[in-house]
mmCIF file of C-alpha atoms in Angstrom:
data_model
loop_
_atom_site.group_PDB
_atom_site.id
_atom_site.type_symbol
_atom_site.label_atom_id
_atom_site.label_comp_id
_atom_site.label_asym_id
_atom_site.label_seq_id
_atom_site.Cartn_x
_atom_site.Cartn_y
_atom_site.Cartn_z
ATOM 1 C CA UNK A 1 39.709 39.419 84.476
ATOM 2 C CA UNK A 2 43.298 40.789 83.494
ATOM 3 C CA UNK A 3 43.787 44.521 83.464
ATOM 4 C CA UNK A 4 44.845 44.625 80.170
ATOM 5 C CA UNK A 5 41.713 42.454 79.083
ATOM 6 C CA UNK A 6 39.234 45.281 80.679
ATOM 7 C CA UNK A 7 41.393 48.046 79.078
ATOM 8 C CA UNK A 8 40.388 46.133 75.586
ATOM 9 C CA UNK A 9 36.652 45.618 76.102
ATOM 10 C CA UNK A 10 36.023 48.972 75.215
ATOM 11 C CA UNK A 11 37.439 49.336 71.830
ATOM 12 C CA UNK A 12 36.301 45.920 70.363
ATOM 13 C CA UNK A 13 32.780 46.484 72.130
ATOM 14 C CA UNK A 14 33.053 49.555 69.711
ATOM 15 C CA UNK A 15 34.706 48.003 66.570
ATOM 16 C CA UNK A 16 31.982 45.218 66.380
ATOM 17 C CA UNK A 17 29.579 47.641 67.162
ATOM 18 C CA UNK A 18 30.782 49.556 63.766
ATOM 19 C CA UNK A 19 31.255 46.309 61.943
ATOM 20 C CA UNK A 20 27.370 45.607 62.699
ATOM 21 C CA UNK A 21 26.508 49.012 61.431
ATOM 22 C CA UNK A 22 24.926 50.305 64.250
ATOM 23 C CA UNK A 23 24.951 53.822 65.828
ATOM 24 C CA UNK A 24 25.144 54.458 69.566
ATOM 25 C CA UNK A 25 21.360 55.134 69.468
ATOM 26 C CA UNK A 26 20.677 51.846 67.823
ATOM 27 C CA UNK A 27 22.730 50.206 70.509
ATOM 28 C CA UNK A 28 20.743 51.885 73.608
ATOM 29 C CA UNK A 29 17.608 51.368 71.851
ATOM 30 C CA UNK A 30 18.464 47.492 71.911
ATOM 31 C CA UNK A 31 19.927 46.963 75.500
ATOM 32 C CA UNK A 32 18.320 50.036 77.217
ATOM 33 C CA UNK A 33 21.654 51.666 78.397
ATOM 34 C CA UNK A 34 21.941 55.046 77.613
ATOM 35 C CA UNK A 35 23.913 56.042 74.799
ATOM 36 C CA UNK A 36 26.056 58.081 77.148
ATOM 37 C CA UNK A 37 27.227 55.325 79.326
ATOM 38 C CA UNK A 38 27.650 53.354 76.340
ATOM 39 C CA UNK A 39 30.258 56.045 74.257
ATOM 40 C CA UNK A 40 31.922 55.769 78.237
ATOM 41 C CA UNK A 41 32.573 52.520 78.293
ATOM 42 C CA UNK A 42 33.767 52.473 74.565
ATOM 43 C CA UNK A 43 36.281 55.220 74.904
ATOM 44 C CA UNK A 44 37.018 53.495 78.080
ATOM 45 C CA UNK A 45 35.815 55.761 80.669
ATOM 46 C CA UNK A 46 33.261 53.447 82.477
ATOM 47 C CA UNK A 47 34.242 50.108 83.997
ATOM 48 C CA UNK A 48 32.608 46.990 82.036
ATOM 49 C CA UNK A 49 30.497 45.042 84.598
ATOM 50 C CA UNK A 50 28.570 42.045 83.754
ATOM 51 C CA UNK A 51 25.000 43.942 83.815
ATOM 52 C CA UNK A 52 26.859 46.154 81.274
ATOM 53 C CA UNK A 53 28.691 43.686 78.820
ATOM 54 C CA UNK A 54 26.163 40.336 78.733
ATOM 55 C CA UNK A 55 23.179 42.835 77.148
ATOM 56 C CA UNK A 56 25.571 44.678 74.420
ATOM 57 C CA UNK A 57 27.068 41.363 73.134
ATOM 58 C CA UNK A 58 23.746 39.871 72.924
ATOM 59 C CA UNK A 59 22.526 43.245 71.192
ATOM 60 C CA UNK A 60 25.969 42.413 68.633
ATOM 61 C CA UNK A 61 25.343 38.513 68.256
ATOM 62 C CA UNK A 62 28.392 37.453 70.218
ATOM 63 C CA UNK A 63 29.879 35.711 72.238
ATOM 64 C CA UNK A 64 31.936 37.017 75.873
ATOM 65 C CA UNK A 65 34.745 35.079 73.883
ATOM 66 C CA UNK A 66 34.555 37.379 71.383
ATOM 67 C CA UNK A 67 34.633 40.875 73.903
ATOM 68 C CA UNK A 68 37.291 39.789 76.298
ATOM 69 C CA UNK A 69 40.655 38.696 74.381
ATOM 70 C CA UNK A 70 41.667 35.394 75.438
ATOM 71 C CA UNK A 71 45.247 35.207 76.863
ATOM 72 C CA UNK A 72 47.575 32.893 74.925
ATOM 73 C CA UNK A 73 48.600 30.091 76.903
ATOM 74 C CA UNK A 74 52.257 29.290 77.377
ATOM 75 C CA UNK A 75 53.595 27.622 73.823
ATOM 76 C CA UNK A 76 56.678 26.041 75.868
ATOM 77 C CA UNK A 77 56.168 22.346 75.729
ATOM 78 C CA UNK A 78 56.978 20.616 79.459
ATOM 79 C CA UNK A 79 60.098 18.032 78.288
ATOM 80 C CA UNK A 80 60.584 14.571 79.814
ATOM 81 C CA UNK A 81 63.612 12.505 79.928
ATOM 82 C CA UNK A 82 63.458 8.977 80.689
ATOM 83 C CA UNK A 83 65.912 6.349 79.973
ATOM 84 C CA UNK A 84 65.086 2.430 78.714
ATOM 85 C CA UNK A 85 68.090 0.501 78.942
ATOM 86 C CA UNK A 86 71.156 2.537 77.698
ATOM 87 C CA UNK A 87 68.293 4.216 74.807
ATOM 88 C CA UNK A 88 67.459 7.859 76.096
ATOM 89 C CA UNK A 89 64.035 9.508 75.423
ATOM 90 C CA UNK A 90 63.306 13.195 75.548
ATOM 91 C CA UNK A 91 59.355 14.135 74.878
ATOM 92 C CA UNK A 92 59.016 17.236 72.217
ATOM 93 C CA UNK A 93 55.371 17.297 72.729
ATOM 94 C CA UNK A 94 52.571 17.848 75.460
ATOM 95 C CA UNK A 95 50.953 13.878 76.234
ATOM 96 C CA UNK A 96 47.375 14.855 75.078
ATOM 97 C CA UNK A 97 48.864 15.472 71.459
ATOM 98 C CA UNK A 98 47.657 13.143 68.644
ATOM 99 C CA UNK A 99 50.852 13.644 67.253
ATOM 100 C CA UNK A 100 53.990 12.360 69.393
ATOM 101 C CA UNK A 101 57.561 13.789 69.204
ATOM 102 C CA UNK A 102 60.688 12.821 70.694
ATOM 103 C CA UNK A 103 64.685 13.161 70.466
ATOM 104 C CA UNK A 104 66.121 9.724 71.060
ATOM 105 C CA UNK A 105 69.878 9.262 72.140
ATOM 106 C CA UNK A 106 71.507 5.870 71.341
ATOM 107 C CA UNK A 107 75.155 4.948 72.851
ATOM 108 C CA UNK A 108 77.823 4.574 70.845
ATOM 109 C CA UNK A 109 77.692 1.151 69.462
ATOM 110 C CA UNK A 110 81.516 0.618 67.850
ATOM 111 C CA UNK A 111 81.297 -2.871 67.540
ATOM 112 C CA UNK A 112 77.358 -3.422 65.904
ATOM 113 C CA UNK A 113 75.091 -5.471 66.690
ATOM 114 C CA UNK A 114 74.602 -9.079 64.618
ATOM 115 C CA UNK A 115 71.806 -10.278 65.733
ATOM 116 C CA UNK A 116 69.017 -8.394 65.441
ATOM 117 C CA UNK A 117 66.427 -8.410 69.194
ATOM 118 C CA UNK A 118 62.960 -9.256 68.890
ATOM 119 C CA UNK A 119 61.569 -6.488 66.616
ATOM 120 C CA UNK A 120 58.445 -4.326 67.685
ATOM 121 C CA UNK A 121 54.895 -4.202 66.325
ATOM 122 C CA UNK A 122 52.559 -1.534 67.194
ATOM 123 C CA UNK A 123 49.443 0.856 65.651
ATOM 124 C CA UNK A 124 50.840 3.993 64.085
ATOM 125 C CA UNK A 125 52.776 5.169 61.501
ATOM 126 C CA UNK A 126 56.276 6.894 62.178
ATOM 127 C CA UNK A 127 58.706 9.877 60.419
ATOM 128 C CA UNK A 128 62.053 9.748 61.884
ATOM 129 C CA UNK A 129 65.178 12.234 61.240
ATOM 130 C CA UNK A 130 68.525 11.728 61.975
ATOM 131 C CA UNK A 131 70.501 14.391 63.652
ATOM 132 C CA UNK A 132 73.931 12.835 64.228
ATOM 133 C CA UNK A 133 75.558 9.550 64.223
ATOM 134 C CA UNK A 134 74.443 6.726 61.921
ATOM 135 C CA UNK A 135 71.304 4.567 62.781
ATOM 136 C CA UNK A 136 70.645 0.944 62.042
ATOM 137 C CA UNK A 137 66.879 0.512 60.708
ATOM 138 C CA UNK A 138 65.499 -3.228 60.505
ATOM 139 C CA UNK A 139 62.186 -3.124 59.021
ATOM 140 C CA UNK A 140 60.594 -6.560 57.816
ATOM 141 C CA UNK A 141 63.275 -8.019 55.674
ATOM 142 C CA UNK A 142 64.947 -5.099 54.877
ATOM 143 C CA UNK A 143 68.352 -3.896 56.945
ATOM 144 C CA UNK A 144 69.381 -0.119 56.218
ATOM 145 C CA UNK A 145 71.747 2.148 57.725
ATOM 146 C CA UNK A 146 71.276 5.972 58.038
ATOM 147 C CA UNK A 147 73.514 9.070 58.558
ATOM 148 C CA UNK A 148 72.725 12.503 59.431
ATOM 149 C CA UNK A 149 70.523 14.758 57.210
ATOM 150 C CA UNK A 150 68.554 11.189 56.290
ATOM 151 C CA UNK A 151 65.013 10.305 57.163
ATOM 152 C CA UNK A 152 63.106 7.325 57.193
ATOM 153 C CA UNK A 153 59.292 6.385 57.501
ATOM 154 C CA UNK A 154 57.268 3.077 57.942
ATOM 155 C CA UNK A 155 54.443 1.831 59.489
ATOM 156 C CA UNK A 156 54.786 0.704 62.766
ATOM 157 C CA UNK A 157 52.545 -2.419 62.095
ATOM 158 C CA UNK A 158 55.638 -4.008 60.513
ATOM 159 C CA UNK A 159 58.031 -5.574 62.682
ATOM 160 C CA UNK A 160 60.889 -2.979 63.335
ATOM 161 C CA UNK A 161 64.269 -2.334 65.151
ATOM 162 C CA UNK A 162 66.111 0.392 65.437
ATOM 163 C CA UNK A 163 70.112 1.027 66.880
ATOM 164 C CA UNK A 164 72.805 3.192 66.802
ATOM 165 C CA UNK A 165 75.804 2.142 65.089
ATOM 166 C CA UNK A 166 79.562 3.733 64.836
ATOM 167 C CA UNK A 167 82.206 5.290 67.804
ATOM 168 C CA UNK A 168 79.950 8.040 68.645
ATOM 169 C CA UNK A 169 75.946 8.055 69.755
ATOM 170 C CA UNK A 170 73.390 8.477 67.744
ATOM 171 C CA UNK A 171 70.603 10.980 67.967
ATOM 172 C CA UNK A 172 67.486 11.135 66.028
ATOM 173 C CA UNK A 173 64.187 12.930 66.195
ATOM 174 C CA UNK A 174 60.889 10.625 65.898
ATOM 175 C CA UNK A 175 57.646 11.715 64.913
ATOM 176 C CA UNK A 176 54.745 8.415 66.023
ATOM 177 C CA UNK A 177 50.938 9.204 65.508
ATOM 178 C CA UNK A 178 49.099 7.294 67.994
ATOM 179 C CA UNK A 179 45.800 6.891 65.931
ATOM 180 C CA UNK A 180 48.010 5.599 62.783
ATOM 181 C CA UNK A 181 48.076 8.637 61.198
ATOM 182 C CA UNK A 182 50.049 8.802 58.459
ATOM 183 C CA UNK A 183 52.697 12.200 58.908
ATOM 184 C CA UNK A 184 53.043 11.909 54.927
ATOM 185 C CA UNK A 185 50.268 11.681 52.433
ATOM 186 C CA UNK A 186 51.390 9.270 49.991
ATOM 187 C CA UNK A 187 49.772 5.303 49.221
ATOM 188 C CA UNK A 188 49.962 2.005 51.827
ATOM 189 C CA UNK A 189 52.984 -0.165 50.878
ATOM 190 C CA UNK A 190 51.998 -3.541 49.300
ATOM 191 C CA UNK A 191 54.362 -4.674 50.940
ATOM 192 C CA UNK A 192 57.174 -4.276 53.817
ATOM 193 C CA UNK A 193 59.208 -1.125 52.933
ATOM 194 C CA UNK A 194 60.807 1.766 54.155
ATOM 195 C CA UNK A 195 61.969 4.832 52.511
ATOM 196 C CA UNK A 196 65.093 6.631 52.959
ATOM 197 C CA UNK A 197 65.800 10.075 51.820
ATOM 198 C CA UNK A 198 68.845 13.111 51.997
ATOM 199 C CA UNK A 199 67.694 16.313 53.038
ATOM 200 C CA UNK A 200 68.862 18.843 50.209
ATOM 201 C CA UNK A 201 72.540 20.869 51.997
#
């Protein structure tokens, strides 16, 4: 147990012992520890132990959980970078997340690209922001072109393409839910769409 979690087991042992109304005396009377070593271990003065703690938080309805503070884990998400074809892919989110989020790098692409590779069809639904550059969107029949500041959403189950477009490469950020999630609330297309908007300067 972290030093700094013992330090704390004494206080909240005491708060929720307040918050339940009961006295020391009540408290002995329950677990059979003397209200002595009880006020001790409160003020912090006696070392919690097991035989100590497991009959006070049953005495206080609770769970260890809720005695000994549970350390925050790390928030810092553990990038990858992997590269498909001359397309670069950099994870913003842990793997186990429902919710999938990467940066996505495409070359510079001065001269365009006519005709259009066999677009992709998967489960999901996807938000997508770009950063800098422009960005070619094929989605069913339509053929749109975005610049920074613009963002884009579709569902994934309609044949798609995406490619940078201009002298300079093109990074966006891309939001995919695996389970087909939808990122925004709003109704199913009838039909093949996609939805383009300018984020307010």
């Amino acid at each position: 147990m972290p030093d700094d979690s013992v330090a704390l087991i004494g206080p909240r042992l005491k708060s929720w012992r307040e918050k339940r109304s009961m006295t020391l005396a009540d408290l002995s009377q329950a677990t059979g520890i003397s209200s002595s070593t009880l006020s001790r271990l409160e003020a912090g003065k006696r070392a919690p132990n097991l035989e100590l703690v497991v009959p006070i938080a049953r005495a206080l309805r609770l769970e260890l959980d809720d005695i000994v503070p549970r350390k925050a884990p790390d928030p810092r998400v553990a990038r990858t970078k992997k590269r498909m074809g001359d397309t670069w892919y950099e994870s913003l989110s842990p793997e186990s997340s429902p919710v999938q989020t990467y940066k996505v790098t495409f070359p510079a692409n001065p001269a365009g690209i006519t005709a259009v590779p066999e677009p992709r069809v998967h489960d999901g639904q996807e938000w997508l922001y770009v950063l800098s550059g422009r960005l070619r969107l094929v989605i069913g029949e339509q053929d749109v072109v975005l610049g920074p500041g613009e963002a884009a959403e579709f569902d994934t189950r309609i044949p798609h393409w995406l490619s940078g477009v201009g002298t300079q490469q093109t990074e966006m950020l891309s939001i995919f839910s695996k389970e087909g999630k939808r990122i925004h609330l709003r109704a199913r297309p009838a039909a093949p769409s996609v939805r383009s908007t300018e984020t307010p300067r």
